[in-house]
Tab-separated table of C-alpha atoms and ligand atoms in Angstrom:
chain	number	residue	atom	x	y	z
K	691	MET	CA	132.863	46.437	-14.549
K	692	LYS	CA	132.273	49.548	-17.145
K	693	GLN	CA	128.831	48.228	-18.057
K	694	LYS	CA	127.862	48.078	-14.200
K	695	ILE	CA	128.938	51.654	-13.888
K	696	VAL	CA	126.864	52.669	-17.002
K	697	PHE	CA	123.908	50.806	-15.631
K	698	LEU	CA	124.237	52.575	-12.173
K	699	ILE	CA	124.396	55.914	-13.852
K	700	THR	CA	121.271	55.350	-16.019
K	701	LEU	CA	119.444	54.028	-12.780
K	702	LEU	CA	120.508	57.131	-10.753
K	703	THR	CA	119.458	59.440	-13.744
K	704	ILE	CA	116.093	57.755	-13.749
K	705	ILE	CA	115.612	57.844	-9.969
K	706	SER	CA	116.544	61.686	-9.903
K	707	PHE	CA	114.345	62.291	-12.826
K	708	ASN	CA	111.401	60.577	-11.156
K	709	ASN	CA	111.981	62.588	-8.013
K	710	TYR	CA	112.058	65.859	-9.823
K	711	SER	CA	108.854	65.044	-11.768
K	712	GLN	CA	107.106	64.125	-8.544
K	713	LYS	CA	108.159	67.304	-6.780
K	714	LYS	CA	107.162	69.329	-9.756
K	715	ASN	CA	103.475	67.865	-9.652
K	716	THR	CA	103.142	68.232	-5.763
K	717	SER	CA	101.225	70.934	-4.091
K	718	THR	CA	101.418	71.694	-0.315
K	719	LEU	CA	99.006	73.516	1.820
K	720	PHE	CA	100.803	75.323	4.641
K	721	GLN	CA	98.788	76.122	7.702
K	722	SER	CA	99.788	77.862	10.890
K	723	SER	CA	97.713	76.618	13.914
K	724	PRO	CA	94.459	74.529	13.805
K	725	ILE	CA	91.310	76.454	13.623
K	726	ILE	CA	90.034	75.047	16.973
K	727	SER	CA	92.540	77.202	18.620
K	728	LEU	CA	91.361	80.496	17.162
K	729	LEU	CA	87.609	79.366	17.657
K	730	ASN	CA	88.562	79.047	21.354
K	731	GLY	CA	90.054	82.326	21.676
K	732	VAL	CA	93.827	81.788	21.254
K	733	MET	CA	94.248	84.778	19.074
K	734	ASN	CA	97.951	85.466	19.067
K	735	ASP	CA	101.024	83.603	17.549
K	736	SER	CA	104.412	84.320	16.282
K	737	LEU	CA	104.516	83.749	12.709
K	738	THR	CA	104.948	87.117	10.885
K	739	VAL	CA	103.331	88.148	7.632
K	740	GLY	CA	106.761	88.425	6.005
K	741	GLU	CA	107.381	84.502	6.722
K	742	VAL	CA	103.969	83.557	5.324
K	743	THR	CA	104.944	84.312	1.840
K	744	ARG	CA	107.761	81.928	2.147
K	745	PHE	CA	104.931	79.241	2.212
K	746	GLY	CA	102.557	80.386	-0.273
K	747	ASP	CA	101.340	83.081	-2.796
K	748	PHE	CA	97.582	82.332	-2.309
K	749	GLY	CA	95.368	81.887	0.789
K	750	LEU	CA	93.508	83.417	3.689
K	751	GLY	CA	93.857	83.939	7.330
K	752	THR	CA	93.774	86.662	10.050
K	753	PHE	CA	96.096	88.732	12.208
K	754	ASN	CA	96.881	88.694	15.724
K	755	GLY	CA	93.909	89.718	18.051
K	756	VAL	CA	91.764	89.004	14.863
K	757	ASP	CA	92.624	92.461	13.434
K	758	GLY	CA	90.966	91.973	10.044
K	759	GLU	CA	90.667	89.511	7.432
K	760	MET	CA	93.676	88.320	5.392
K	761	ILE	CA	93.806	87.625	1.786
K	762	VAL	CA	97.051	86.382	0.134
K	763	LEU	CA	96.892	86.871	-3.716
K	764	ASN	CA	99.523	86.941	-6.300
K	765	ARG	CA	102.298	86.842	-3.513
K	766	LYS	CA	100.745	90.017	-1.775
K	767	ILE	CA	99.112	90.057	1.595
K	768	TYR	CA	95.988	92.253	2.139
K	769	ARG	CA	94.044	93.201	5.268
K	770	VAL	CA	90.428	94.021	5.242
K	771	GLY	CA	89.787	96.064	8.443
K	772	ASN	CA	86.625	96.443	10.330
K	773	ASN	CA	85.771	99.441	8.424
K	774	GLY	CA	85.736	97.281	5.225
K	775	LYS	CA	88.726	99.051	3.709
K	776	VAL	CA	91.813	97.335	2.431
K	777	ASN	CA	95.283	98.039	3.613
K	778	LEU	CA	98.769	96.284	3.297
K	779	PRO	CA	99.854	95.032	6.576
K	780	SER	CA	103.620	95.455	7.524
K	781	ARG	CA	105.931	92.350	7.295
K	782	ASN	CA	106.296	92.305	10.960
K	783	GLU	CA	102.658	91.754	11.776
K	784	ARG	CA	101.725	88.363	13.093
K	785	THR	CA	99.064	85.813	12.431
K	786	PRO	CA	97.503	83.315	14.923
K	787	PHE	CA	95.759	81.544	11.777
K	788	VAL	CA	96.648	81.403	8.231
K	789	SER	CA	96.304	78.700	5.213
K	790	VAL	CA	98.493	79.198	1.996
K	791	THR	CA	99.772	77.435	-1.056
K	792	PHE	CA	101.623	78.068	-4.163
K	793	PHE	CA	98.616	78.104	-6.299
K	794	HIS	CA	98.815	76.342	-9.782
K	795	ALA	CA	95.416	75.709	-11.372
K	796	GLU	CA	94.929	72.210	-12.505
K	797	LYS	CA	91.432	72.743	-13.836
K	798	SER	CA	89.999	75.981	-15.063
K	799	PHE	CA	86.541	76.765	-16.434
K	800	ALA	CA	84.192	79.716	-17.017
K	801	TRP	CA	80.617	80.152	-15.841
K	802	ASN	CA	78.304	82.805	-17.151
K	803	GLN	CA	75.211	82.249	-15.204
K	804	ASN	CA	73.669	83.870	-12.130
K	805	MET	CA	73.974	81.514	-9.261
K	806	ASN	CA	73.535	82.152	-5.559
K	807	MET	CA	76.082	80.746	-3.249
K	808	LYS	CA	74.304	77.570	-2.394
K	809	LYS	CA	73.824	76.715	-6.037
K	810	PHE	CA	77.253	77.785	-6.860
K	811	ILE	CA	78.899	75.504	-4.155
K	812	GLU	CA	76.503	72.601	-5.200
K	813	THR	CA	77.725	72.899	-8.769
K	814	LEU	CA	81.276	73.313	-7.726
K	815	ASP	CA	81.226	70.107	-5.665
K	816	GLU	CA	80.215	68.350	-8.866
K	817	LYS	CA	83.347	69.335	-10.543
K	818	LEU	CA	85.694	67.984	-7.780
K	819	SER	CA	87.193	64.535	-8.105
K	820	SER	CA	86.701	63.696	-4.458
K	821	LYS	CA	85.377	65.119	-1.276
K	822	ASN	CA	88.304	63.662	0.577
K	823	LEU	CA	90.999	66.171	-0.623
K	824	ILE	CA	91.788	69.799	0.013
K	825	TYR	CA	91.335	72.016	-2.706
K	826	ALA	CA	92.399	75.567	-3.450
K	827	ILE	CA	90.019	77.543	-5.327
K	828	LYS	CA	90.095	80.935	-7.305
K	829	VAL	CA	87.068	82.511	-8.588
K	830	SER	CA	87.634	85.670	-10.460
K	831	GLY	CA	85.279	87.924	-12.415
K	832	LYS	CA	81.945	89.631	-12.057
K	833	PHE	CA	79.694	89.136	-9.017
K	834	ASP	CA	76.057	90.341	-8.859
K	835	TYR	CA	76.109	90.491	-5.123
K	836	MET	CA	78.694	90.133	-2.461
K	837	GLU	CA	78.293	90.104	1.179
K	838	THR	CA	81.520	90.122	3.505
K	839	ARG	CA	82.578	90.688	7.092
K	840	SER	CA	85.445	91.788	9.111
K	841	GLU	CA	85.881	92.427	12.799
K	842	SER	CA	87.814	94.733	15.061
K	843	LYS	CA	91.061	94.070	16.803
K	844	GLN	CA	90.502	92.306	20.122
K	845	THR	CA	92.379	92.869	23.457
K	846	LYS	CA	93.127	90.275	26.155
K	847	PRO	CA	91.652	88.465	27.730
K	848	TYR	CA	90.027	87.287	24.495
K	849	SER	CA	86.649	85.805	24.059
K	850	ASN	CA	85.835	82.907	21.850
K	851	LEU	CA	85.486	83.745	18.166
K	852	ALA	CA	81.646	83.230	18.062
K	853	ASP	CA	81.484	86.076	20.818
K	854	VAL	CA	83.824	88.220	18.926
K	855	LEU	CA	81.698	87.812	15.663
K	856	LYS	CA	78.491	88.995	17.418
K	857	GLY	CA	80.145	92.517	16.870
K	858	GLN	CA	81.417	91.942	13.292
K	859	SER	CA	80.969	94.577	10.571
K	860	VAL	CA	79.008	93.430	7.357
K	861	PHE	CA	79.603	94.947	4.022
K	862	LYS	CA	77.231	94.429	0.956
K	863	PHE	CA	77.996	95.210	-2.553
K	864	ASN	CA	76.019	95.048	-5.768
K	865	LYS	CA	77.724	94.479	-9.234
K	866	ILE	CA	81.432	94.238	-8.063
K	867	ASP	CA	84.421	92.810	-9.846
K	868	GLY	CA	87.052	90.823	-7.893
K	869	THR	CA	88.255	87.514	-6.633
K	870	LEU	CA	87.352	84.903	-4.281
K	871	VAL	CA	90.304	83.183	-2.565
K	872	GLY	CA	89.602	79.997	-0.754
K	873	PHE	CA	89.731	76.480	0.103
K	874	ARG	CA	87.594	73.268	0.478
K	875	PHE	CA	88.378	71.087	3.411
K	876	PRO	CA	86.953	67.730	3.975
K	877	ASN	CA	84.560	67.273	6.810
K	878	TYR	CA	86.944	64.964	8.636
K	879	MET	CA	89.281	67.827	9.023
K	880	GLN	CA	86.935	69.659	11.391
K	881	GLY	CA	88.882	71.168	14.144
K	882	VAL	CA	92.194	71.489	12.017
K	883	ASN	CA	90.638	73.678	9.533
K	884	VAL	CA	87.023	74.901	8.233
K	885	PRO	CA	85.109	72.079	6.796
K	886	GLY	CA	83.511	72.819	3.439
K	887	TYR	CA	84.147	76.029	1.613
K	888	HIS	CA	85.859	79.138	3.209
K	889	PHE	CA	86.206	82.210	0.911
K	890	HIS	CA	87.762	85.585	1.251
K	891	PHE	CA	87.127	88.233	-1.192
K	892	LEU	CA	89.228	91.033	-2.739
K	893	SER	CA	87.585	93.494	-5.017
K	894	ALA	CA	89.394	94.112	-8.364
K	895	ASP	CA	90.308	97.655	-7.298
K	896	LYS	CA	91.745	96.333	-4.160
K	897	LYS	CA	89.655	98.724	-1.955
K	898	SER	CA	87.207	96.288	-0.330
K	899	GLY	CA	86.629	92.704	0.668
K	900	GLY	CA	86.425	90.399	3.722
K	901	HIS	CA	85.364	86.949	4.943
K	902	VAL	CA	82.555	85.939	2.504
K	903	LEU	CA	79.060	85.337	4.117
K	904	ASP	CA	77.092	85.367	0.735
K	905	PHE	CA	77.281	85.985	-2.862
K	906	SER	CA	75.777	85.754	-6.276
K	907	SER	CA	77.986	85.058	-9.217
K	908	GLY	CA	77.932	86.626	-12.771
K	909	LYS	CA	80.552	85.916	-15.440
K	910	VAL	CA	83.338	84.298	-13.549
K	911	LYS	CA	86.620	82.161	-14.100
K	912	ILE	CA	87.040	79.315	-11.788
K	913	GLU	CA	90.509	77.666	-11.157
K	914	ILE	CA	91.084	74.737	-8.974
K	915	GLU	CA	93.956	72.835	-7.579
K	916	ALA	CA	93.973	69.571	-5.620
K	917	ILE	CA	96.223	69.705	-2.782
K	918	SER	CA	98.522	66.782	-2.344
K	919	ASN	CA	100.363	67.594	0.951
K	920	PHE	CA	99.354	69.195	4.077
K	921	GLU	CA	101.728	70.854	6.550
K	922	MET	CA	100.664	72.375	9.846
K	923	ASN	CA	102.668	74.620	12.242
K	924	PHE	CA	101.762	74.097	15.985
K	925	PRO	CA	101.979	77.414	18.094
K	926	LYS	CA	104.544	77.239	20.868
K	927	THR	CA	102.710	79.825	23.002
K	928	GLU	CA	101.594	79.107	26.691
K	929	GLU	CA	97.921	80.094	25.738
K	930	PHE	CA	98.011	77.220	23.076
K	931	LEU	CA	99.826	74.749	25.039
K	932	LYS	CA	97.480	75.064	28.127
K	933	ALA	CA	94.141	75.534	26.268
K	934	ASP	CA	91.405	73.061	26.756
K	935	PHE	CA	90.164	71.955	23.354
K	936	ASP	CA	88.442	68.845	24.584
K	937	LYS	CA	85.303	70.874	25.420
K	938	LYS	CA	82.866	71.105	22.419
K	939	PRO	CA	84.384	73.278	19.744
K	940	THR	CA	82.761	76.758	19.552
K	941	PRO	CA	80.506	77.098	16.362
K	942	GLY	CA	80.561	80.149	14.152
K	943	LEU	CA	83.132	81.229	11.600
V	1119	LIG	ZN1	87.473	83.843	6.858
C-alpha cells in the first residue's frame, strides 16, 4: 500500500512537471476579429486597449474607425496618427483588429548589410523552419530607408479598407533607428490575418512610425519566435454578425 502511494505521488509529480514545462515552452498569438472583417469595413469593436495588454506585450493592430496604426512593444501601446506622429492612446480606446503575443525570441541573429524589403523578406524566409507556422518577428536597429503609412479616423457609414486607404498619409525616412514589430502568417490563413509578412514600425525616439510599406535595412538585430497556439476573439457586434464575407475579400492592406 505504502509503495503504491509513493508510486502515485511520483507519477503525479512527473505529470505536473511535464505540464509545467509544456506551458513554459508554449507561445500563444491572441487576435481580436478576423482581418476580413476590417477589410470589409467592420471598423468598430468592444475590446479596449487596456484589455489588449492582458494578451500580449508585442504586436500590432488599429483602433476603432481605423484611427491610426497600433504598435505594441515592451508592454506599451503606441498609436501613429494620420499626421505621422506617435501618441499614447488611453486605456479605454477600443480596437476592431489586433494581434499580440508575449514575445520570447527563440532565434536571434544580426545582419549588417543593406537589403531592400524584397531581399530582406526572401532572406528571412530561409531562416524559418516552416512556412506553415505563425511567426512573431522583431527587427531592431538601423534602417537606411523606411516608408510607412497611417490613415485618418473614419466615420459611419464605413467604406471598405481599400477605399479608406486611397486617402492614406505616407511618411518617408532616410537613416532612421527603430524597431519593426510584426508577424508572418501562412497563406492558408488568408481572411483570418494578413498572409505573409505584416510589419509596423516605431522609431527609436518613439516619435514616428506606422504600417510599413517599404524599407531598406542597415545594421539590425532580428529576433524570431514560432507561435504554437492561436486564439481568436470574434466580435459580437451586429455589424460583424450581419456582414456578408462570402463576397470576394477586398484586397489592399
Ligand atoms: Zn498594418
